[in-house]
Amino acid sequence: MKLKRFVPFLILMVVFTVSCSPFQKAEKNVYVSGRIEGDEIDVGTKVPGRVARVFVHEGDDVEKGETLAVLDSKAVLAKVAQAEAALKAAEKAAQAKEEEVKVYKKRLNALIDKRKSLKKQLDFQLKIAREKKDIAVRDVSLAEEALKKAKAVYERAKADYERFKKLYEKKIIPRSEFDKAEMAFKVSMADFESAKENLAKAEKAVKIAQAGIEIVKSKYNDISSLENEIKALEATVRAKEKEYLAFLDRVNQAEAVVEEAKAHLSDTVIKAPVNGTVTVKYVNVGEVVPAGFRLFSIVNMDELYLKGFIPEKQVGLIHLKQPAYVEVDAYPNRKFPAYVSYVAQKAEFTPKEVQTKEERVKEVFGVKLKLKSNPGHVLKPGMPADGYIEIER
């Protein structure tokens, strides 16, 4: 009778035990055991020097941009001063060359203006001289026409005078008619002489006008001389401008040297590249370090992950981005959300740090569970931890 009463109770306890067993948790998750790790970032120096100051120690939390150490910068400061002095000298030389170019350009512009003004003046004088010649040529035509008429009148008056003289000598005509013919002859002769003089003057005026044209034309040689001078000066200006550009190149080179020296000066201040924790400090004050020497190692506390191994038979149950969570002994009641960020593509034997010989001979796959966050940076590299990859949602 007592055994019959005990059997239902025993069945109930078995069901309860199975439902509350940790194996039930394992059925829904792939278990990973390992340690919290983070990718170490090595902080080195780009320039050699003696360590003047160190501001952090191992275990210190640092923020991105925070100064970790400072190298002695006396030699670099001297190079900066030397580079800046060279830059000032180059700028001064370039400025002097620029002023020289301006002087030559001013002289060139003055010559160009002089040529323009002279050509305008000579063009005007040539125009006037040609107009004077045209007037003189017209005057010659008029004088020739007047001479022709005066000659005809003169010849007619001369013939009348000679005829009337003979008639008067023969007592055929009276004295008054002869006197009248004689007076007409003398007037026509005077007019004829005057017409010849006017023609001579007009022809002389043409020659004078032509001479004036030739004089003005000869002055155009001055423009040709100016043009040759301008061409020579233009070549000089181009050469001076080329020299100025070379001086500007020197300024640019000097500026680059200054920037490089200042960059080296900036490189003497070692700063944290990321937020994180200093895990290793490799130097102390007074040590002389070469370029590229590693000074610190920093782990980004917001980029931690659990690294562990899973048996080969469970690798088919997981994939990248698969949700998971991590638990640590220091915070037994907290689950830290994570996801699968890495699954090894090749199996390996269980690492030597696994204690039992039986476990070490098994083939396993390395996995990483990336923590989604690290509130308050409570998780630290090196903490032992357990991970659970969810295979059921």
Tab-separated table of C-alpha atoms in Angstrom:
chain	number	residue	atom	x	y	z
A	1	MET	CA	0.000	0.000	0.000
A	2	LYS	CA	2.807	2.425	0.790
A	3	LEU	CA	4.651	1.513	-2.445
A	4	LYS	CA	1.590	2.354	-4.553
A	5	ARG	CA	1.405	5.800	-2.923
A	6	PHE	CA	5.114	6.447	-3.531
A	7	VAL	CA	5.126	5.652	-7.291
A	8	PRO	CA	3.032	8.707	-8.458
A	9	PHE	CA	5.216	10.956	-6.299
A	10	LEU	CA	8.358	9.442	-7.831
A	11	ILE	CA	7.031	10.031	-11.378
A	12	LEU	CA	6.200	13.653	-10.511
A	13	MET	CA	9.707	14.253	-9.156
A	14	VAL	CA	11.286	12.807	-12.306
A	15	VAL	CA	9.231	15.101	-14.546
A	16	PHE	CA	10.046	18.085	-12.377
A	17	THR	CA	13.720	17.205	-12.351
A	18	VAL	CA	13.888	16.845	-16.123
A	19	SER	CA	12.055	20.110	-16.712
A	20	CYS	CA	14.352	21.974	-14.347
A	21	SER	CA	17.600	20.312	-15.468
A	22	PRO	CA	20.397	22.427	-16.991
A	23	PHE	CA	20.386	19.980	-19.881
A	24	GLN	CA	17.099	21.553	-20.960
A	25	LYS	CA	19.078	24.833	-21.409
A	26	ALA	CA	21.664	22.994	-23.474
A	27	GLU	CA	18.989	21.637	-25.770
A	28	LYS	CA	18.073	25.180	-26.814
A	29	ASN	CA	21.638	26.583	-26.958
A	30	VAL	CA	25.097	25.658	-28.104
A	31	TYR	CA	27.362	26.101	-25.122
A	32	VAL	CA	30.738	27.864	-25.499
A	33	SER	CA	33.264	28.228	-22.733
A	34	GLY	CA	36.146	30.663	-22.971
A	35	ARG	CA	37.410	34.073	-21.973
A	36	ILE	CA	36.466	37.645	-22.733
A	37	GLU	CA	38.919	39.084	-25.226
A	38	GLY	CA	39.350	42.172	-27.347
A	39	ASP	CA	41.452	43.096	-30.344
A	40	GLU	CA	44.541	44.877	-29.119
A	41	ILE	CA	45.510	48.084	-30.865
A	42	ASP	CA	49.213	48.830	-30.763
A	43	VAL	CA	50.078	52.496	-30.283
A	44	GLY	CA	53.505	53.346	-31.633
A	45	THR	CA	55.578	56.390	-32.489
A	46	LYS	CA	56.240	57.674	-35.982
A	47	VAL	CA	59.379	59.526	-34.918
A	48	PRO	CA	62.358	58.513	-32.795
A	49	GLY	CA	63.080	60.257	-29.524
A	50	ARG	CA	63.449	60.139	-25.789
A	51	VAL	CA	60.280	59.564	-23.737
A	52	ALA	CA	59.755	62.749	-21.741
A	53	ARG	CA	56.481	61.940	-19.987
A	54	VAL	CA	54.069	59.019	-19.618
A	55	PHE	CA	50.535	59.795	-18.474
A	56	VAL	CA	48.902	56.356	-18.238
A	57	HIS	CA	49.479	52.988	-16.626
A	58	GLU	CA	48.349	49.487	-17.422
A	59	GLY	CA	44.649	49.101	-16.662
A	60	ASP	CA	43.835	52.792	-17.168
A	61	ASP	CA	40.788	53.622	-19.229
A	62	VAL	CA	41.496	56.180	-21.940
A	63	GLU	CA	39.399	58.126	-24.412
A	64	LYS	CA	40.112	58.630	-28.095
A	65	GLY	CA	42.494	61.572	-28.520
A	66	GLU	CA	43.737	61.458	-24.931
A	67	THR	CA	47.474	62.067	-24.560
A	68	LEU	CA	49.294	58.909	-23.488
A	69	ALA	CA	52.909	60.046	-23.637
A	70	VAL	CA	55.144	62.834	-24.901
A	71	LEU	CA	58.561	62.543	-26.539
A	72	ASP	CA	61.306	65.117	-26.110
A	73	SER	CA	60.623	67.639	-28.893
A	74	LYS	CA	63.702	69.901	-28.715
A	75	ALA	CA	65.279	68.521	-31.870
A	76	VAL	CA	61.947	68.611	-33.714
A	77	LEU	CA	61.297	72.171	-32.542
A	78	ALA	CA	64.679	73.167	-33.907
A	79	LYS	CA	63.771	71.632	-37.262
A	80	VAL	CA	60.442	73.490	-37.236
A	81	ALA	CA	62.223	76.790	-36.535
A	82	GLN	CA	64.758	76.066	-39.260
A	83	ALA	CA	62.001	75.175	-41.749
A	84	GLU	CA	60.019	78.305	-40.881
A	85	ALA	CA	63.120	80.485	-41.319
A	86	ALA	CA	63.729	78.890	-44.725
A	87	LEU	CA	60.090	79.516	-45.631
A	88	LYS	CA	60.340	83.210	-44.693
A	89	ALA	CA	63.506	83.557	-46.785
A	90	ALA	CA	61.812	81.857	-49.745
A	91	GLU	CA	58.737	84.081	-49.385
A	92	LYS	CA	60.910	87.199	-49.212
A	93	ALA	CA	62.841	86.172	-52.322
A	94	ALA	CA	59.598	85.380	-54.162
A	95	GLN	CA	58.144	88.750	-53.155
A	96	ALA	CA	61.259	90.545	-54.457
A	97	LYS	CA	61.029	88.637	-57.730
A	98	GLU	CA	57.325	89.495	-57.979
A	99	GLU	CA	58.146	93.203	-57.552
A	100	GLU	CA	60.786	92.868	-60.260
A	101	VAL	CA	58.203	91.335	-62.603
A	102	LYS	CA	55.836	94.234	-61.844
A	103	VAL	CA	58.558	96.769	-62.719
A	104	TYR	CA	59.201	95.097	-66.070
A	105	LYS	CA	55.492	94.830	-66.789
A	106	LYS	CA	55.027	98.508	-65.973
A	107	ARG	CA	57.845	99.385	-68.354
A	108	LEU	CA	56.307	97.151	-71.014
A	109	ASN	CA	52.872	98.728	-70.622
A	110	ALA	CA	54.460	102.195	-70.878
A	111	LEU	CA	56.109	101.218	-74.162
A	112	ILE	CA	52.864	99.762	-75.492
A	113	ASP	CA	51.035	102.972	-74.572
A	114	LYS	CA	53.802	105.046	-76.197
A	115	ARG	CA	53.565	103.002	-79.389
A	116	LYS	CA	49.799	103.361	-79.422
A	117	SER	CA	49.987	107.115	-78.832
A	118	LEU	CA	52.726	107.617	-81.424
A	119	LYS	CA	50.865	105.618	-84.056
A	120	LYS	CA	47.710	107.577	-83.401
A	121	GLN	CA	49.659	110.848	-83.708
A	122	LEU	CA	51.454	109.805	-86.903
A	123	ASP	CA	48.252	108.484	-88.455
A	124	PHE	CA	46.681	111.884	-87.843
A	125	GLN	CA	49.713	113.765	-89.223
A	126	LEU	CA	49.804	111.526	-92.291
A	127	LYS	CA	46.132	112.150	-92.879
A	128	ILE	CA	46.649	115.946	-92.698
A	129	ALA	CA	49.719	115.781	-94.959
A	130	ARG	CA	47.823	113.782	-97.555
A	131	GLU	CA	44.899	116.191	-97.384
A	132	LYS	CA	47.337	119.103	-97.937
A	133	LYS	CA	48.798	117.332	-100.939
A	134	ASP	CA	45.334	116.700	-102.346
A	135	ILE	CA	44.558	120.412	-101.988
A	136	ALA	CA	47.901	121.348	-103.592
A	137	VAL	CA	47.274	118.953	-106.489
A	138	ARG	CA	43.857	120.537	-107.034
A	139	ASP	CA	45.495	123.966	-106.885
A	140	VAL	CA	47.957	122.854	-109.562
A	141	SER	CA	45.077	121.792	-111.784
A	142	LEU	CA	43.358	125.127	-111.236
A	143	ALA	CA	46.629	127.013	-111.816
A	144	GLU	CA	47.265	125.067	-115.007
A	145	GLU	CA	43.770	125.867	-116.240
A	146	ALA	CA	44.217	129.546	-115.310
A	147	LEU	CA	47.617	129.611	-117.024
A	148	LYS	CA	46.133	128.106	-120.133
A	149	LYS	CA	43.439	130.777	-120.242
A	150	ALA	CA	45.893	133.583	-119.410
A	151	LYS	CA	48.216	132.364	-122.170
A	152	ALA	CA	45.381	132.364	-124.698
A	153	VAL	CA	44.354	135.906	-123.675
A	154	TYR	CA	47.992	136.995	-123.761
A	155	GLU	CA	48.611	135.580	-127.195
A	156	ARG	CA	45.422	137.134	-128.515
A	157	ALA	CA	46.268	140.524	-126.913
A	158	LYS	CA	49.816	140.315	-128.286
A	159	ALA	CA	48.547	139.668	-131.772
A	160	ASP	CA	46.093	142.550	-131.474
A	161	TYR	CA	48.850	144.825	-130.148
A	162	GLU	CA	51.209	144.009	-132.987
A	163	ARG	CA	48.430	144.443	-135.563
A	164	PHE	CA	47.209	147.741	-134.035
A	165	LYS	CA	50.815	148.983	-133.842
A	166	LYS	CA	51.286	148.510	-137.555
A	167	LEU	CA	47.944	150.182	-138.290
A	168	TYR	CA	48.838	153.070	-135.991
A	169	GLU	CA	52.259	153.499	-137.619
A	170	LYS	CA	50.503	153.688	-141.022
A	171	LYS	CA	48.152	156.314	-139.630
A	172	ILE	CA	45.183	154.040	-140.253
A	173	ILE	CA	43.867	154.050	-136.649
A	174	PRO	CA	43.920	156.748	-134.047
A	175	ARG	CA	46.305	156.839	-131.043
A	176	SER	CA	43.528	155.964	-128.609
A	177	GLU	CA	42.779	152.630	-130.219
A	178	PHE	CA	46.466	151.742	-130.226
A	179	ASP	CA	46.812	152.733	-126.594
A	180	LYS	CA	43.846	150.586	-125.761
A	181	ALA	CA	45.352	147.569	-127.527
A	182	GLU	CA	48.703	148.242	-125.903
A	183	MET	CA	47.107	148.384	-122.425
A	184	ALA	CA	45.218	145.139	-123.045
A	185	PHE	CA	48.480	143.514	-124.134
A	186	LYS	CA	50.360	144.643	-121.019
A	187	VAL	CA	47.512	143.484	-118.712
A	188	SER	CA	47.307	140.091	-120.406
A	189	MET	CA	51.064	139.725	-120.197
A	190	ALA	CA	50.957	140.533	-116.459
A	191	ASP	CA	48.129	138.074	-115.973
A	192	PHE	CA	50.064	135.456	-117.905
A	193	GLU	CA	53.157	135.956	-115.748
A	194	SER	CA	51.022	135.853	-112.605
A	195	ALA	CA	49.397	132.604	-113.761
A	196	LYS	CA	52.845	131.074	-114.322
A	197	GLU	CA	53.908	132.151	-110.844
A	198	ASN	CA	50.707	130.712	-109.327
A	199	LEU	CA	51.330	127.402	-111.095
A	200	ALA	CA	54.904	127.351	-109.848
A	201	LYS	CA	53.682	128.046	-106.307
A	202	ALA	CA	51.033	125.294	-106.580
A	203	GLU	CA	53.617	122.787	-107.850
A	204	LYS	CA	55.957	123.803	-105.061
A	205	ALA	CA	53.107	123.283	-102.564
A	206	VAL	CA	52.620	119.761	-103.931
A	207	LYS	CA	56.326	119.055	-103.434
A	208	ILE	CA	56.187	120.466	-99.911
A	209	ALA	CA	53.097	118.343	-99.115
A	210	GLN	CA	54.795	115.236	-100.499
A	211	ALA	CA	57.878	116.005	-98.438
A	212	GLY	CA	55.625	116.302	-95.377
A	213	ILE	CA	54.150	112.880	-96.141
A	214	GLU	CA	57.643	111.390	-96.462
A	215	ILE	CA	58.674	112.946	-93.162
A	216	VAL	CA	55.643	111.466	-91.391
A	217	LYS	CA	56.272	108.091	-93.018
A	218	SER	CA	59.855	108.151	-91.849
A	219	LYS	CA	58.648	108.617	-88.317
A	220	TYR	CA	56.868	105.232	-88.561
A	221	ASN	CA	60.337	103.757	-88.213
A	222	ASP	CA	60.179	104.918	-84.615
A	223	ILE	CA	57.134	102.654	-84.195
A	224	SER	CA	59.080	99.745	-85.642
A	225	SER	CA	61.879	100.435	-83.185
A	226	LEU	CA	59.358	100.549	-80.356
A	227	GLU	CA	57.853	97.251	-81.514
A	228	ASN	CA	61.271	95.606	-81.485
A	229	GLU	CA	61.884	97.012	-78.020
A	230	ILE	CA	58.463	95.776	-76.910
A	231	LYS	CA	59.158	92.269	-78.229
A	232	ALA	CA	62.465	92.162	-76.405
A	233	LEU	CA	60.851	93.414	-73.205
A	234	GLU	CA	58.012	90.878	-73.546
A	235	ALA	CA	60.606	88.109	-73.733
A	236	THR	CA	62.264	89.525	-70.615
A	237	VAL	CA	58.909	89.645	-68.795
A	238	ARG	CA	58.217	86.017	-69.703
A	239	ALA	CA	61.640	85.017	-68.408
A	240	LYS	CA	61.081	86.970	-65.176
A	241	GLU	CA	57.643	85.394	-64.730
A	242	LYS	CA	59.212	81.955	-65.208
A	243	GLU	CA	61.781	82.828	-62.561
A	244	TYR	CA	58.976	83.995	-60.274
A	245	LEU	CA	57.158	80.675	-60.713
A	246	ALA	CA	60.377	78.892	-59.784
A	247	PHE	CA	60.565	81.018	-56.634
A	248	LEU	CA	56.928	80.126	-55.869
A	249	ASP	CA	57.836	76.448	-56.223
A	250	ARG	CA	60.555	77.007	-53.656
A	251	VAL	CA	57.990	78.608	-51.354
A	252	ASN	CA	55.682	75.624	-51.806
A	253	GLN	CA	58.552	73.251	-51.089
A	254	ALA	CA	59.479	75.246	-48.002
A	255	GLU	CA	55.840	75.173	-46.849
A	256	ALA	CA	55.820	71.396	-47.305
A	257	VAL	CA	58.969	71.125	-45.194
A	258	VAL	CA	57.344	73.271	-42.487
A	259	GLU	CA	54.198	71.138	-42.550
A	260	GLU	CA	56.295	67.991	-42.362
A	261	ALA	CA	58.291	69.379	-39.436
A	262	LYS	CA	55.091	70.401	-37.654
A	263	ALA	CA	53.655	66.956	-38.337
A	264	HIS	CA	56.753	65.435	-36.737
A	265	LEU	CA	56.261	67.801	-33.806
A	266	SER	CA	52.664	66.638	-33.538
A	267	ASP	CA	53.905	63.045	-33.711
A	268	THR	CA	55.915	63.600	-30.520
A	269	VAL	CA	52.577	63.707	-28.680
A	270	ILE	CA	51.270	60.140	-28.525
A	271	LYS	CA	47.466	59.982	-28.359
A	272	ALA	CA	44.948	57.194	-27.958
A	273	PRO	CA	43.439	56.182	-31.302
A	274	VAL	CA	40.279	54.728	-29.702
A	275	ASN	CA	38.374	54.523	-26.449
A	276	GLY	CA	39.684	51.610	-24.467
A	277	THR	CA	41.853	50.237	-21.704
A	278	VAL	CA	45.640	50.209	-21.621
A	279	THR	CA	46.576	46.552	-21.426
A	280	VAL	CA	50.350	46.849	-21.832
A	281	LYS	CA	52.760	49.728	-21.304
A	282	TYR	CA	56.088	49.064	-23.001
A	283	VAL	CA	58.054	52.222	-22.149
A	284	ASN	CA	59.135	54.348	-19.225
A	285	VAL	CA	60.272	57.947	-18.935
A	286	GLY	CA	63.817	58.462	-20.184
A	287	GLU	CA	63.895	55.585	-22.643
A	288	VAL	CA	65.012	56.325	-26.185
A	289	VAL	CA	62.726	54.720	-28.752
A	290	PRO	CA	63.154	54.355	-32.524
A	291	ALA	CA	60.531	55.242	-35.115
A	292	GLY	CA	57.790	52.622	-35.261
A	293	PHE	CA	58.413	51.419	-31.704
A	294	ARG	CA	55.322	50.083	-29.902
A	295	LEU	CA	54.606	52.124	-26.760
A	296	PHE	CA	51.213	50.841	-25.583
A	297	SER	CA	48.570	48.264	-26.350
A	298	ILE	CA	44.926	49.285	-25.976
A	299	VAL	CA	41.795	47.209	-26.076
A	300	ASN	CA	38.581	48.886	-27.136
A	301	MET	CA	36.216	48.073	-24.277
A	302	ASP	CA	33.206	48.522	-26.548
A	303	GLU	CA	34.451	45.880	-29.007
A	304	LEU	CA	34.850	42.803	-26.763
A	305	TYR	CA	33.989	39.222	-27.620
A	306	LEU	CA	33.982	35.775	-26.090
A	307	LYS	CA	36.451	33.439	-27.771
A	308	GLY	CA	35.901	29.723	-27.347
A	309	PHE	CA	35.570	26.385	-29.082
A	310	ILE	CA	32.675	24.074	-29.931
A	311	PRO	CA	32.753	20.390	-30.812
A	312	GLU	CA	32.818	19.448	-34.466
A	313	LYS	CA	29.387	17.813	-34.248
A	314	GLN	CA	27.769	21.149	-33.219
A	315	VAL	CA	29.307	23.386	-35.887
A	316	GLY	CA	26.384	22.743	-38.236
A	317	LEU	CA	24.005	24.335	-35.717
A	318	ILE	CA	25.509	27.829	-35.843
A	319	HIS	CA	26.018	30.561	-38.414
A	320	LEU	CA	27.176	34.162	-38.533
A	321	LYS	CA	24.903	36.802	-36.930
A	322	GLN	CA	23.175	34.075	-34.891
A	323	PRO	CA	21.950	35.554	-31.571
A	324	ALA	CA	23.672	34.552	-28.366
A	325	TYR	CA	24.380	35.797	-24.874
A	326	VAL	CA	27.273	35.682	-22.455
A	327	GLU	CA	27.447	35.118	-18.711
A	328	VAL	CA	30.379	35.797	-16.390
A	329	ASP	CA	30.993	34.674	-12.822
A	330	ALA	CA	31.380	38.266	-11.628
A	331	TYR	CA	27.760	39.051	-12.619
A	332	PRO	CA	25.871	35.765	-12.209
A	333	ASN	CA	22.416	37.283	-12.691
A	334	ARG	CA	23.153	39.193	-15.916
A	335	LYS	CA	23.009	38.083	-19.501
A	336	PHE	CA	25.025	40.125	-21.978
A	337	PRO	CA	23.555	40.064	-25.525
A	338	ALA	CA	25.910	38.899	-28.261
A	339	TYR	CA	25.956	37.325	-31.702
A	340	VAL	CA	28.155	34.941	-33.639
A	341	SER	CA	30.781	37.061	-35.399
A	342	TYR	CA	33.270	34.356	-36.364
A	343	VAL	CA	33.256	30.642	-37.068
A	344	ALA	CA	36.533	28.962	-38.006
A	345	GLN	CA	36.566	27.362	-41.441
A	346	LYS	CA	38.971	24.647	-40.345
A	347	ALA	CA	38.868	22.264	-37.401
A	348	GLU	CA	41.703	22.046	-34.912
A	349	PHE	CA	42.555	19.989	-31.876
A	350	THR	CA	41.373	21.365	-28.576
A	351	PRO	CA	43.941	23.906	-27.283
A	352	LYS	CA	46.423	22.769	-24.638
A	353	GLU	CA	44.910	24.931	-21.933
A	354	VAL	CA	41.969	22.522	-21.739
A	355	GLN	CA	42.777	20.494	-18.636
A	356	THR	CA	41.683	16.929	-19.376
A	357	LYS	CA	43.614	14.795	-21.839
A	358	GLU	CA	40.391	13.309	-23.175
A	359	GLU	CA	39.040	16.731	-24.172
A	360	ARG	CA	42.320	17.848	-25.788
A	361	VAL	CA	42.299	15.132	-28.410
A	362	LYS	CA	38.927	16.168	-29.801
A	363	GLU	CA	38.633	18.280	-32.940
A	364	VAL	CA	36.883	21.613	-32.373
A	365	PHE	CA	36.035	24.815	-34.237
A	366	GLY	CA	36.962	28.244	-32.918
A	367	VAL	CA	34.086	30.738	-32.543
A	368	LYS	CA	33.710	34.320	-31.417
A	369	LEU	CA	30.614	35.791	-29.790
A	370	LYS	CA	30.686	39.550	-30.299
A	371	LEU	CA	29.154	41.455	-27.384
A	372	LYS	CA	26.590	43.980	-28.531
A	373	SER	CA	27.503	46.326	-25.707
A	374	ASN	CA	29.540	46.576	-22.544
A	375	PRO	CA	27.514	48.791	-20.190
A	376	GLY	CA	29.782	50.657	-17.836
A	377	HIS	CA	32.703	48.606	-19.160
A	378	VAL	CA	31.996	46.005	-16.503
A	379	LEU	CA	33.357	43.240	-18.719
A	380	LYS	CA	37.131	43.088	-18.884
A	381	PRO	CA	39.527	41.183	-21.133
A	382	GLY	CA	40.649	37.947	-19.515
A	383	MET	CA	37.413	37.268	-17.631
A	384	PRO	CA	36.320	33.589	-17.851
A	385	ALA	CA	32.864	33.447	-19.384
A	386	ASP	CA	30.185	31.134	-20.704
A	387	GLY	CA	28.423	31.721	-23.988
A	388	TYR	CA	25.141	30.355	-25.236
A	389	ILE	CA	24.308	30.395	-28.943
A	390	GLU	CA	20.565	30.276	-29.388
A	391	ILE	CA	19.431	27.566	-31.796
A	392	GLU	CA	15.738	28.061	-31.010
A	393	ARG	CA	13.837	31.341	-30.864
